[in-house]
Coordinates of C-alpha atoms and ligand atoms in Angstrom, one line a residue:
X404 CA 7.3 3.4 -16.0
X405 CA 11.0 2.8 -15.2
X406 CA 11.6 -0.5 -13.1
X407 CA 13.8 -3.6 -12.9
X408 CA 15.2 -5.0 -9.8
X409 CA 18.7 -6.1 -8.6
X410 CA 20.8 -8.4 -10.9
X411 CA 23.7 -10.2 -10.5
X412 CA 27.0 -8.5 -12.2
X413 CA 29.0 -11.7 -13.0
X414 CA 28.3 -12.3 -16.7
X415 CA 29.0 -8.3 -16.9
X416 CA 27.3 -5.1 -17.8
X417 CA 25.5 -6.7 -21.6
X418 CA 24.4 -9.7 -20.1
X419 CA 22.4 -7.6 -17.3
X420 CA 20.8 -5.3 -20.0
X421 CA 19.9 -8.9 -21.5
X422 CA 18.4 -9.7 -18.7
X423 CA 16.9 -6.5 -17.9
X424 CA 14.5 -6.9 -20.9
X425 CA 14.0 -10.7 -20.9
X426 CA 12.2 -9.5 -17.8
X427 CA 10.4 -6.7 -19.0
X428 CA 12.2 -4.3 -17.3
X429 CA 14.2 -1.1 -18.2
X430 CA 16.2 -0.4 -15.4
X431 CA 18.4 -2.5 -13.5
X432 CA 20.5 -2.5 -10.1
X433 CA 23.8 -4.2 -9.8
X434 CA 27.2 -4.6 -7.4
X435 CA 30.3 -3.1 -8.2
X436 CA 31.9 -5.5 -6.7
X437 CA 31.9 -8.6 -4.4
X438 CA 29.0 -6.9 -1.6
X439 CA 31.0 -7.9 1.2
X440 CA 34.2 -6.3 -0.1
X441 CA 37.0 -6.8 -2.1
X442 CA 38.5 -6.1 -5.7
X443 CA 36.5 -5.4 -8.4
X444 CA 36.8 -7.0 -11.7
X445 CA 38.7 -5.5 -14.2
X446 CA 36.2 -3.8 -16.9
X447 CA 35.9 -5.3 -20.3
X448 CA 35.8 -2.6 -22.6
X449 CA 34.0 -4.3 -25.4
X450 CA 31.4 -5.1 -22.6
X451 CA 31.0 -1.9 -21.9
X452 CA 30.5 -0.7 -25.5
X453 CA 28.5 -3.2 -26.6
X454 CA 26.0 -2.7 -23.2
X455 CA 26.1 1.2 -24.5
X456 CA 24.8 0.0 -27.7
X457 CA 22.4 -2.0 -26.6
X458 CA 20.9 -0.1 -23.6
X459 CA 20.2 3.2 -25.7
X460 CA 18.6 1.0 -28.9
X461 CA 16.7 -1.0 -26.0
X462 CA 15.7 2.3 -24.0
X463 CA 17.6 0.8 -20.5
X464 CA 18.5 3.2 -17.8
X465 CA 19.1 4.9 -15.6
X466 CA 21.3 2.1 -14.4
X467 CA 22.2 1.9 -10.4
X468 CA 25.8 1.2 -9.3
X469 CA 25.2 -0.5 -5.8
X470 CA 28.6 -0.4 -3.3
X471 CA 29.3 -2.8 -1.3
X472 CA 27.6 -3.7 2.0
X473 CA 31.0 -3.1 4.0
X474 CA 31.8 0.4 2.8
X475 CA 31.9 2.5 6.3
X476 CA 32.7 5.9 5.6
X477 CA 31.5 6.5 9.4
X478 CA 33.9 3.6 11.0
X479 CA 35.8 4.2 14.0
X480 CA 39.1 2.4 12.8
X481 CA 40.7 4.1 10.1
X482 CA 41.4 0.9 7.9
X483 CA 37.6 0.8 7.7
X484 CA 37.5 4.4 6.4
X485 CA 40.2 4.2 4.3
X486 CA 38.6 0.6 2.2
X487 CA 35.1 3.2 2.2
X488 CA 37.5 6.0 0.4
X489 CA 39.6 4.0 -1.7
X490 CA 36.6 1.9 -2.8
X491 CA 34.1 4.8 -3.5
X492 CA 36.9 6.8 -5.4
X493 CA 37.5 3.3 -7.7
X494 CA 33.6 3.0 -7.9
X495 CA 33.4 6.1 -9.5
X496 CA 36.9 6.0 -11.8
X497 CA 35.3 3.0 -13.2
X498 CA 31.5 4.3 -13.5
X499 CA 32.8 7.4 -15.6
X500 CA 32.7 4.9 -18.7
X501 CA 29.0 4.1 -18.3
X502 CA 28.0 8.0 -18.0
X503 CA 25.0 8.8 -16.7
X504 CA 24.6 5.9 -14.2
X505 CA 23.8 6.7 -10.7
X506 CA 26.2 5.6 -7.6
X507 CA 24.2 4.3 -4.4
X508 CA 25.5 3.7 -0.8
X509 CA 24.6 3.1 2.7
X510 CA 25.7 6.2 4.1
X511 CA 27.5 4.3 7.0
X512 CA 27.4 2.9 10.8
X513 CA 28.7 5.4 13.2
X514 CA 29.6 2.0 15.7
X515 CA 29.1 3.8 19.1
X516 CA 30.7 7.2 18.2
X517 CA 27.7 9.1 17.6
X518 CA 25.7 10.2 14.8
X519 CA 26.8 13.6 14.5
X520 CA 30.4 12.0 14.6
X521 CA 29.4 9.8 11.9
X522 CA 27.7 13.0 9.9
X523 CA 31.4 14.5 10.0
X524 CA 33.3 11.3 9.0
X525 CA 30.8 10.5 6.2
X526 CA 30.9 13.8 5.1
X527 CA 34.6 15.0 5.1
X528 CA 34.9 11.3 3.2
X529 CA 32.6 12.7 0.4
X530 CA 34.2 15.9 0.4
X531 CA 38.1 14.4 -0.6
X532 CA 36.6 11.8 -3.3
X533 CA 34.4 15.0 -5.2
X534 CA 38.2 17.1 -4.7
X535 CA 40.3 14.1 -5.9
X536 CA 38.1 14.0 -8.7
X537 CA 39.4 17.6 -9.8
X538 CA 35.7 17.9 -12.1
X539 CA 32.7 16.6 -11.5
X540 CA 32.1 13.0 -11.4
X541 CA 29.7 11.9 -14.4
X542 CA 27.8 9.8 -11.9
X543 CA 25.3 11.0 -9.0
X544 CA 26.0 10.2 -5.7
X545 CA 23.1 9.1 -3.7
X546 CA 22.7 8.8 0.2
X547 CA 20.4 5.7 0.8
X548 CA 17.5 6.0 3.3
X549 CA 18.2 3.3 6.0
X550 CA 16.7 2.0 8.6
X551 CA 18.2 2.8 11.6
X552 CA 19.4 -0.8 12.4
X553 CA 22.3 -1.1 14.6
X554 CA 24.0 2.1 14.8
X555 CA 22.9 3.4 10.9
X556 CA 23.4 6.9 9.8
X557 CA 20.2 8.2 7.0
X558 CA 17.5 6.3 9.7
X559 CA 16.3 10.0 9.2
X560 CA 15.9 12.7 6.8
X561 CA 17.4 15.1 8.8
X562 CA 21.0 13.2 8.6
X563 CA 20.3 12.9 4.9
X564 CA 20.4 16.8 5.0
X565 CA 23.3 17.3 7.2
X566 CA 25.1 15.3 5.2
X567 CA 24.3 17.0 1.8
X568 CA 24.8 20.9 3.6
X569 CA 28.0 19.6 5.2
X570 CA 29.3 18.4 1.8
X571 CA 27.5 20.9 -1.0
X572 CA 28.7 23.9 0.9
X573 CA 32.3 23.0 0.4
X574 CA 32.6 21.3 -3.1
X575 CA 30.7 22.0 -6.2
X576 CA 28.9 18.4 -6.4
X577 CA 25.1 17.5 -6.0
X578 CA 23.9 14.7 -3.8
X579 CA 21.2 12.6 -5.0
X580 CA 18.6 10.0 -2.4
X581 CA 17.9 7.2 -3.0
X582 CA 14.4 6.2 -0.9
X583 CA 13.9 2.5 -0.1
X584 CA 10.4 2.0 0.9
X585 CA 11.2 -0.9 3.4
X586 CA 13.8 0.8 5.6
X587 CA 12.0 4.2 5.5
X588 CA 8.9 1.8 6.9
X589 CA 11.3 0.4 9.5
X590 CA 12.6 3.9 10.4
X591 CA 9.7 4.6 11.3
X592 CA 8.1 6.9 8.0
X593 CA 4.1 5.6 8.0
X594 CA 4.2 5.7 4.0
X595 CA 1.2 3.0 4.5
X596 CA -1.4 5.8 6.1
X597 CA 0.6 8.5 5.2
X598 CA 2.5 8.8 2.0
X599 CA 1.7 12.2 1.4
X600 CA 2.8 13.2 5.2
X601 CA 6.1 11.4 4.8
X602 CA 6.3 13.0 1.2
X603 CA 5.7 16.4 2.4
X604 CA 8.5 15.6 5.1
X605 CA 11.0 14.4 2.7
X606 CA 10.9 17.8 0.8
X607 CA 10.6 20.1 3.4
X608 CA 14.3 18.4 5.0
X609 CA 15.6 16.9 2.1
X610 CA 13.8 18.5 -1.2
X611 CA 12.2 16.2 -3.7
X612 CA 14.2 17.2 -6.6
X613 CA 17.2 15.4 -4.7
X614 CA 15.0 12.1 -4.7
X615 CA 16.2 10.3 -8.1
X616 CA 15.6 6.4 -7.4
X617 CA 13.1 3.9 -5.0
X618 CA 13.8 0.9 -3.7
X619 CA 10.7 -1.3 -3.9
X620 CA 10.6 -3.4 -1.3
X621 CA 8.1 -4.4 1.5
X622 CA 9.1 -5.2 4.9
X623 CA 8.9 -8.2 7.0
X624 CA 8.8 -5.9 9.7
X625 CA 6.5 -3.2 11.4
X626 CA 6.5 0.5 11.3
X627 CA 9.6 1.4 12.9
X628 CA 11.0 -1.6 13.3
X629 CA 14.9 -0.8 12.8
X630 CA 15.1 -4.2 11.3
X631 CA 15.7 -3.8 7.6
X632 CA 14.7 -7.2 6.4
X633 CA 12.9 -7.4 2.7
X634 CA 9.8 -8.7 1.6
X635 CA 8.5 -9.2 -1.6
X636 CA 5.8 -7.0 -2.9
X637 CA 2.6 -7.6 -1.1
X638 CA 3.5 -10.4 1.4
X639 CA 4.8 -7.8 3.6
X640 CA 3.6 -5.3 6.4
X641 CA 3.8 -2.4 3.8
X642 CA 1.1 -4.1 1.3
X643 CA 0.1 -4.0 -2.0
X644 CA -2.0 -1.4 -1.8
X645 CA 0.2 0.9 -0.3
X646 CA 2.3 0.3 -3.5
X647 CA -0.2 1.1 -5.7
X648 CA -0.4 4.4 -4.4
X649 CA 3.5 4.6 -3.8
X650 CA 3.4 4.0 -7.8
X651 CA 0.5 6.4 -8.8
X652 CA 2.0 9.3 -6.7
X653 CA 2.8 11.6 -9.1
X654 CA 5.7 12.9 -6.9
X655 CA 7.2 9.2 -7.5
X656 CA 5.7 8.3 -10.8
X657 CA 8.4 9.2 -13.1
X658 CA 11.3 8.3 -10.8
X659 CA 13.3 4.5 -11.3
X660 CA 12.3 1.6 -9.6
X661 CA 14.6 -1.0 -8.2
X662 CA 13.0 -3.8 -6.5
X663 CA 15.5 -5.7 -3.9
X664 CA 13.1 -8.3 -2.7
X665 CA 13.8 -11.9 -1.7
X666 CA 13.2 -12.9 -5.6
X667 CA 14.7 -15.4 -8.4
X668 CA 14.5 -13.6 -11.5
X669 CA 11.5 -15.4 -12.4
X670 CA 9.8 -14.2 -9.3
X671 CA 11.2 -10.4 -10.6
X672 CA 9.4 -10.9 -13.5
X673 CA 6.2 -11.1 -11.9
X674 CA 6.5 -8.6 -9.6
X675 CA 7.6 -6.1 -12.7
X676 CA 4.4 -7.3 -13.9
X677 CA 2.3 -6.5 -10.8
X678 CA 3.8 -3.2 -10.4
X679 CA 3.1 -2.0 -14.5
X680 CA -0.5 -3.2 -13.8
X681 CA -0.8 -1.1 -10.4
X682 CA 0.2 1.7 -12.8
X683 CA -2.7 0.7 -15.6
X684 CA -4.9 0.6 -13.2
X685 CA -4.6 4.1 -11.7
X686 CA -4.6 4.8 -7.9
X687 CA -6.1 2.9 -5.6
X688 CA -8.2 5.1 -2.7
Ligands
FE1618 FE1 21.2 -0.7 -0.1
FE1619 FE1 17.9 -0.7 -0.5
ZN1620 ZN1 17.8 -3.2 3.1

């Protein structure tokens, strides 16, 4: 099983591997930089290299790049759209010395100019980043399922799609999705009576081959909420035992695992726990 949770990027890229497996986990989500904006911190080299070493002799990966909370693609001023732009396209310079890691992002807010607006914006963003690249970024994009708060593009899986179509037919790059169980639950998916429904959904719209991480969270919220607020595993209106089958599902089964829960690492570490045994002990009716 491939899971880990969020970790904090400030001792850089070895230190998280570190604490990857001082957890017991094997994956491992991170910032890029500051959430709420800013510069990033210059890359240490020798970090890098030495978190290379010890990823592939510790079996850690695939590794998720998070971006930060205030990249807009979709944002109605254009200093909004150009921090998205210039911050993706930096994102993904600096990612192409860690290849193989996967780049995750909110796909955006369209703030009162409509989704199909917002589609276009996010899109035509996407397009200029894979052209500016002049090859094929060594990192896979991935749209993040939201939850519809607010004015939030990818509240379904039908903007998920129009934004891959819009952007796939005109440059050669592949968009990845990245599911997270709590705001699919507050968009309004029932993956608590009906995984395999919402499953079925996702890749008749979207395709499950395009679905390459999950974001294990439960929700403090009910079904189609809009809220987006996370709860650790269990304690929230998804439950535990929806997990266990969101674990089992061989659809899911071999894909990472990030969990983004209200946790200190020590809390993580039992949770990691609790999910490995859901997996020991086999589906759950
Ligand atoms: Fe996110
Ligand atoms: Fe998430
Ligand atoms: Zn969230």
């Amino acid at each position: 099983m491939k899971i880990g949770c969020h970790l904090s990027s400030s001792g850089g890229y070895l230190a998280m591997a570190q604490t990857a497996v001082s957890i017991g986990a094997n994956v491992f989500q991170f910032f890029t930089r500051n959430p709420r904006g800013g510069a990033a911190k210059p890359i240490d080299r020798n970090d890098v290299a030495a978190f290379l070493e010890y990823s592939a002799a510790n079996g850690i990966g695939p590794i998720l790049a998070h971006a930060p909370y205030t990249l807009n693609a979709a944002g109605a001023e254009e200093r909004v759209r150009e921090f998205a732009e210039m911050t993706m396209t930096d994102d993904l310079r600096r990612l192409e010395l860690t290849p193989g890691t996967m780049y995750n992002f909110h796909p955006g807010s369209h703030v009162g100019q409509g989704a199909e607006k917002g589609v276009e914006l996010i899109s035509d963003m996407l397009v200029r980043i894979f052209e500016s690249f002049g090859k094929t970024p060594s990192t896979t994009v991935l749209l993040e399922t939201m939850s519809g708060k607010g004015s939030e593009i990818g509240r379904s899986f039908d903007e998920l799609r129009e934004i891959i179509d819009r952007v796939e037919h005109r440059v050669d790059a592949v968009l990845g999705v990245c599911l997270d169980t709590c705001h699919v639950w507050d968009g309004g998916y029932n993956i608590v009576d009906d995984l395999d429904g919402v499953l079925e959904e996702f890749n008749d719209i979207v395709g499950l081959g395009r679905l390459r991480a999950i974001h294990t969270n439960d929700s403090m919220n009910v079904l189609g909420a809009h809220k987006d607020r996370h709860e650790k595993i269990g304690k929230g209106k998804i439950g535990l035992e929806a997990f266990a089958r969101i674990v089992n599902d061989p659809r899911l089964a071999n894909l990472p695992f990030y969990l983004e829960t209200p946790c200190d690492l020590q809390g993580y570490k039992e949770e990691i726990a609790l999910l490995k045994s859901l997996v020991n002990a086999g589906i759950k009716a």
